Amino acid sequence: MTGQHQYIAQYMELGDAAKSKLNYIEAAAMYEEAINYHSRIQSHQHIAEPSIKLGVCLCELARYKEAENILKRCVERYESDEHVDEAVYVRGMSLFVMHCSDVHIS
């Protein structure tokens, strides 16, 4: 893993740690940092995971429209990406949608 990608991994780990403590505001901030850092270095590594995790945190914070926008951007970004493992992509999107549905229903 290159030094630049280590920063993304660190943001993801910090986000996961905050999420495990139900600190969704901090987790969302860390996932956003991972996405923003990814954009700055113009990496070819896909960012579906932080996007999905950010969307889940936004759902937990009742920020449904923002979560929906994250999902839409993620879907648009990866629909044409031949390098994304389709099974992982579909699974991630499905989990995201199911989680948001659960939050809306609860």
Coordinates of N, CA and C in Angstrom, one line a residue:
M1 N 0.9 -1.2 0.0 CA 0.0 0.0 0.0 C 0.9 1.2 0.0
T2 N 0.6 2.2 -0.9 CA 1.4 3.4 -1.0 C 1.1 4.3 0.2
G3 N 2.0 5.2 0.5 CA 1.8 6.1 1.6 C 0.5 6.9 1.5
Q4 N 0.1 7.3 0.3 CA -1.1 8.1 0.1 C -2.3 7.2 0.4
H5 N -2.3 5.9 0.0 CA -3.4 5.1 0.3 C -3.5 4.7 1.8
Q6 N -2.4 4.8 2.5 CA -2.4 4.5 3.9 C -3.2 5.6 4.6
Y7 N -3.2 6.8 4.1 CA -4.0 7.9 4.8 C -5.5 7.6 4.6
I8 N -5.9 7.1 3.4 CA -7.3 6.7 3.2 C -7.6 5.6 4.2
A9 N -6.8 4.6 4.3 CA -7.0 3.4 5.2 C -7.2 3.9 6.6
Q10 N -6.3 4.9 7.0 CA -6.4 5.4 8.4 C -7.7 6.1 8.6
Y11 N -8.2 6.9 7.7 CA -9.4 7.6 7.8 C -10.6 6.6 7.9
M12 N -10.5 5.5 7.2 CA -11.5 4.4 7.2 C -11.5 3.8 8.6
E13 N -10.3 3.5 9.1 CA -10.2 2.9 10.4 C -10.8 3.8 11.5
L14 N -10.5 5.1 11.4 CA -11.0 6.0 12.4 C -12.5 6.1 12.3
G15 N -13.0 6.1 11.1 CA -14.5 6.1 10.9 C -15.1 4.9 11.4
D16 N -14.5 3.7 11.2 CA -15.1 2.5 11.7 C -15.1 2.4 13.2
A17 N -14.0 3.0 13.8 CA -13.9 3.0 15.3 C -15.0 3.9 15.8
A18 N -15.2 5.1 15.2 CA -16.2 6.0 15.7 C -17.6 5.4 15.5
K19 N -17.8 4.7 14.4 CA -19.1 4.1 14.1 C -19.4 3.0 15.1
S20 N -18.4 2.3 15.5 CA -18.6 1.2 16.5 C -19.0 1.7 17.8
K21 N -18.7 3.0 18.1 CA -19.1 3.6 19.4 C -20.3 4.5 19.2
L22 N -21.0 4.3 18.0 CA -22.2 5.0 17.7 C -22.0 6.5 17.5
N23 N -20.8 6.9 17.3 CA -20.5 8.3 17.1 C -20.6 8.6 15.6
Y24 N -21.8 8.7 15.1 CA -22.0 8.8 13.6 C -21.5 10.1 13.0
I25 N -21.5 11.1 13.8 CA -21.1 12.4 13.3 C -19.6 12.3 13.0
E26 N -18.8 11.8 14.0 CA -17.4 11.6 13.8 C -17.1 10.6 12.7
A27 N -17.8 9.5 12.6 CA -17.6 8.5 11.6 C -17.9 9.1 10.2
A28 N -19.0 9.8 10.1 CA -19.3 10.5 8.8 C -18.1 11.4 8.4
A29 N -17.6 12.2 9.3 CA -16.5 13.1 9.0 C -15.3 12.4 8.5
M30 N -15.0 11.2 9.1 CA -13.8 10.5 8.7 C -14.0 9.8 7.3
Y31 N -15.2 9.3 7.1 CA -15.5 8.8 5.8 C -15.4 9.8 4.7
E32 N -15.9 11.0 5.0 CA -15.8 12.2 4.1 C -14.4 12.5 3.8
E33 N -13.6 12.5 4.9 CA -12.1 12.8 4.7 C -11.5 11.8 3.8
A34 N -11.8 10.5 3.9 CA -11.3 9.5 3.0 C -11.7 9.7 1.6
I35 N -12.9 10.1 1.4 CA -13.4 10.4 0.0 C -12.7 11.6 -0.5
N36 N -12.6 12.7 0.3 CA -11.9 13.9 -0.1 C -10.5 13.7 -0.4
Y37 N -9.8 12.9 0.4 CA -8.4 12.7 0.2 C -8.2 11.9 -1.1
H38 N -9.1 10.9 -1.3 CA -9.1 10.1 -2.5 C -9.2 11.0 -3.7
S39 N -10.0 12.0 -3.7 CA -10.2 12.9 -4.8 C -9.0 13.8 -5.0
R40 N -8.4 14.2 -4.0 CA -7.2 15.0 -4.1 C -6.0 14.3 -4.8
I41 N -5.8 13.0 -4.4 CA -4.7 12.3 -5.0 C -5.1 11.7 -6.4
Q42 N -6.3 11.8 -6.8 CA -6.8 11.3 -8.1 C -6.4 9.8 -8.2
S43 N -6.7 9.0 -7.2 CA -6.4 7.6 -7.2 C -7.4 6.9 -8.1
H44 N -6.9 5.8 -8.6 CA -7.8 4.9 -9.4 C -8.4 3.8 -8.5
Q45 N -8.0 3.8 -7.3 CA -8.6 2.8 -6.3 C -10.1 3.3 -6.1
H46 N -11.0 2.4 -6.1 CA -12.4 2.8 -6.0 C -12.7 3.2 -4.6
I47 N -13.7 4.0 -4.4 CA -14.1 4.5 -3.1 C -15.5 4.2 -2.8
A48 N -16.0 3.1 -3.2 CA -17.4 2.6 -2.9 C -17.5 2.4 -1.4
E49 N -16.6 1.8 -0.8 CA -16.7 1.5 0.7 C -16.9 2.7 1.5
P50 N -16.0 3.8 1.4 CA -16.3 4.9 2.2 C -17.6 5.6 1.9
S51 N -17.9 5.6 0.6 CA -19.2 6.2 0.2 C -20.4 5.5 0.8
I52 N -20.4 4.2 0.8 CA -21.5 3.4 1.4 C -21.5 3.6 2.9
K53 N -20.4 3.6 3.5 CA -20.3 3.8 5.0 C -20.8 5.2 5.4
L54 N -20.4 6.2 4.6 CA -20.8 7.5 4.8 C -22.4 7.6 4.7
G55 N -22.9 7.0 3.7 CA -24.4 7.0 3.5 C -25.1 6.3 4.7
V56 N -24.5 5.3 5.2 CA -25.1 4.6 6.4 C -25.1 5.5 7.6
C57 N -24.0 6.2 7.8 CA -23.9 7.1 8.9 C -24.9 8.3 8.8
L58 N -25.1 8.8 7.6 CA -26.0 9.9 7.3 C -27.5 9.4 7.6
C59 N -27.7 8.1 7.2 CA -29.1 7.6 7.6 C -29.3 7.5 9.1
E60 N -28.3 7.1 9.8 CA -28.3 7.0 11.2 C -28.6 8.4 11.9
L61 N -28.1 9.4 11.2 CA -28.3 10.8 11.6 C -29.5 11.5 11.1
A62 N -30.4 10.6 10.4 CA -31.7 11.1 9.8 C -31.4 12.1 8.7
R63 N -30.3 12.0 8.1 CA -30.0 12.9 6.9 C -30.2 12.1 5.7
Y64 N -31.5 11.7 5.4 CA -31.8 10.8 4.4 C -31.5 11.3 3.0
K65 N -31.8 12.6 2.7 CA -31.6 13.1 1.4 C -30.1 13.1 1.0
E66 N -29.3 13.5 2.0 CA -27.9 13.4 1.8 C -27.4 12.0 1.5
A67 N -27.9 11.1 2.3 CA -27.5 9.7 2.1 C -28.0 9.2 0.7
E68 N -29.1 9.6 0.3 CA -29.6 9.2 -1.0 C -28.7 9.8 -2.1
N69 N -28.3 11.0 -1.9 CA -27.4 11.7 -2.9 C -26.0 11.0 -3.0
I70 N -25.5 10.5 -1.8 CA -24.3 9.8 -1.8 C -24.4 8.5 -2.6
L71 N -25.5 7.8 -2.4 CA -25.8 6.5 -3.1 C -25.9 6.8 -4.6
K72 N -26.6 7.8 -5.0 CA -26.8 8.1 -6.4 C -25.4 8.4 -7.0
R73 N -24.6 9.2 -6.4 CA -23.3 9.5 -6.9 C -22.4 8.2 -7.0
C74 N -22.5 7.4 -6.0 CA -21.8 6.1 -6.0 C -22.2 5.2 -7.1
V75 N -23.5 5.1 -7.3 CA -24.0 4.2 -8.4 C -23.6 4.8 -9.7
E76 N -23.7 6.1 -9.9 CA -23.3 6.7 -11.2 C -21.8 6.5 -11.5
R77 N -21.0 6.6 -10.4 CA -19.6 6.5 -10.6 C -19.2 5.1 -11.0
Y78 N -19.8 4.1 -10.4 CA -19.4 2.7 -10.6 C -20.2 1.9 -11.7
E79 N -21.3 2.5 -12.2 CA -22.0 1.7 -13.2 C -21.2 1.4 -14.4
S80 N -20.3 2.3 -14.7 CA -19.5 2.1 -15.9 C -18.0 1.7 -15.7
D81 N -17.7 1.5 -14.4 CA -16.4 1.1 -14.0 C -16.2 -0.4 -14.1
E82 N -15.4 -0.8 -15.1 CA -15.2 -2.2 -15.4 C -14.2 -2.9 -14.4
H83 N -13.6 -2.1 -13.5 CA -12.6 -2.6 -12.6 C -13.2 -3.0 -11.2
V84 N -14.5 -2.5 -11.0 CA -15.1 -2.8 -9.7 C -15.7 -4.2 -9.8
D85 N -15.4 -5.0 -8.8 CA -16.0 -6.4 -8.7 C -17.5 -6.2 -8.5
E86 N -18.2 -6.7 -9.5 CA -19.7 -6.5 -9.5 C -20.4 -7.1 -8.3
A87 N -19.9 -8.2 -7.8 CA -20.6 -8.8 -6.7 C -20.4 -8.0 -5.4
V88 N -19.2 -7.4 -5.2 CA -19.0 -6.6 -4.1 C -19.8 -5.3 -4.2
Y89 N -19.8 -4.7 -5.4 CA -20.6 -3.5 -5.6 C -22.1 -3.7 -5.4
V90 N -22.6 -4.7 -5.9 CA -24.1 -5.0 -5.7 C -24.4 -5.3 -4.3
R91 N -23.5 -6.0 -3.6 CA -23.8 -6.3 -2.2 C -23.7 -5.0 -1.4
G92 N -22.7 -4.2 -1.6 CA -22.6 -3.0 -0.9 C -23.8 -2.1 -1.1
M93 N -24.3 -1.9 -2.3 CA -25.4 -1.1 -2.6 C -26.7 -1.7 -2.0
S94 N -26.8 -3.0 -2.0 CA -28.0 -3.6 -1.4 C -28.0 -3.4 0.1
L95 N -26.9 -3.6 0.8 CA -26.8 -3.3 2.2 C -27.2 -1.9 2.5
F96 N -26.7 -1.0 1.7 CA -26.9 0.4 2.0 C -28.4 0.7 1.9
V97 N -29.1 0.2 0.8 CA -30.5 0.5 0.6 C -31.3 -0.2 1.7
M98 N -31.0 -1.4 2.1 CA -31.7 -2.1 3.2 C -31.6 -1.3 4.5
H99 N -30.4 -0.9 4.8 CA -30.1 -0.1 6.0 C -31.0 1.1 6.0
C100 N -31.0 1.9 4.9 CA -31.8 3.1 4.9 C -33.3 2.8 5.0
S101 N -33.7 1.7 4.4 CA -35.1 1.3 4.6 C -35.4 1.0 6.0
D102 N -34.6 0.3 6.7 CA -34.8 -0.1 8.1 C -34.9 1.2 9.0
V103 N -34.0 2.1 8.7 CA -34.0 3.4 9.5 C -35.3 4.1 9.2
H104 N -35.8 4.2 8.0 CA -37.0 4.9 7.7 C -38.2 4.2 8.3
I105 N -38.2 2.9 8.4 CA -39.4 2.2 8.9 C -39.4 2.2 10.4
S106 N -38.2 2.2 11.0 CA -38.1 2.1 12.5 C -38.7 3.4 13.2

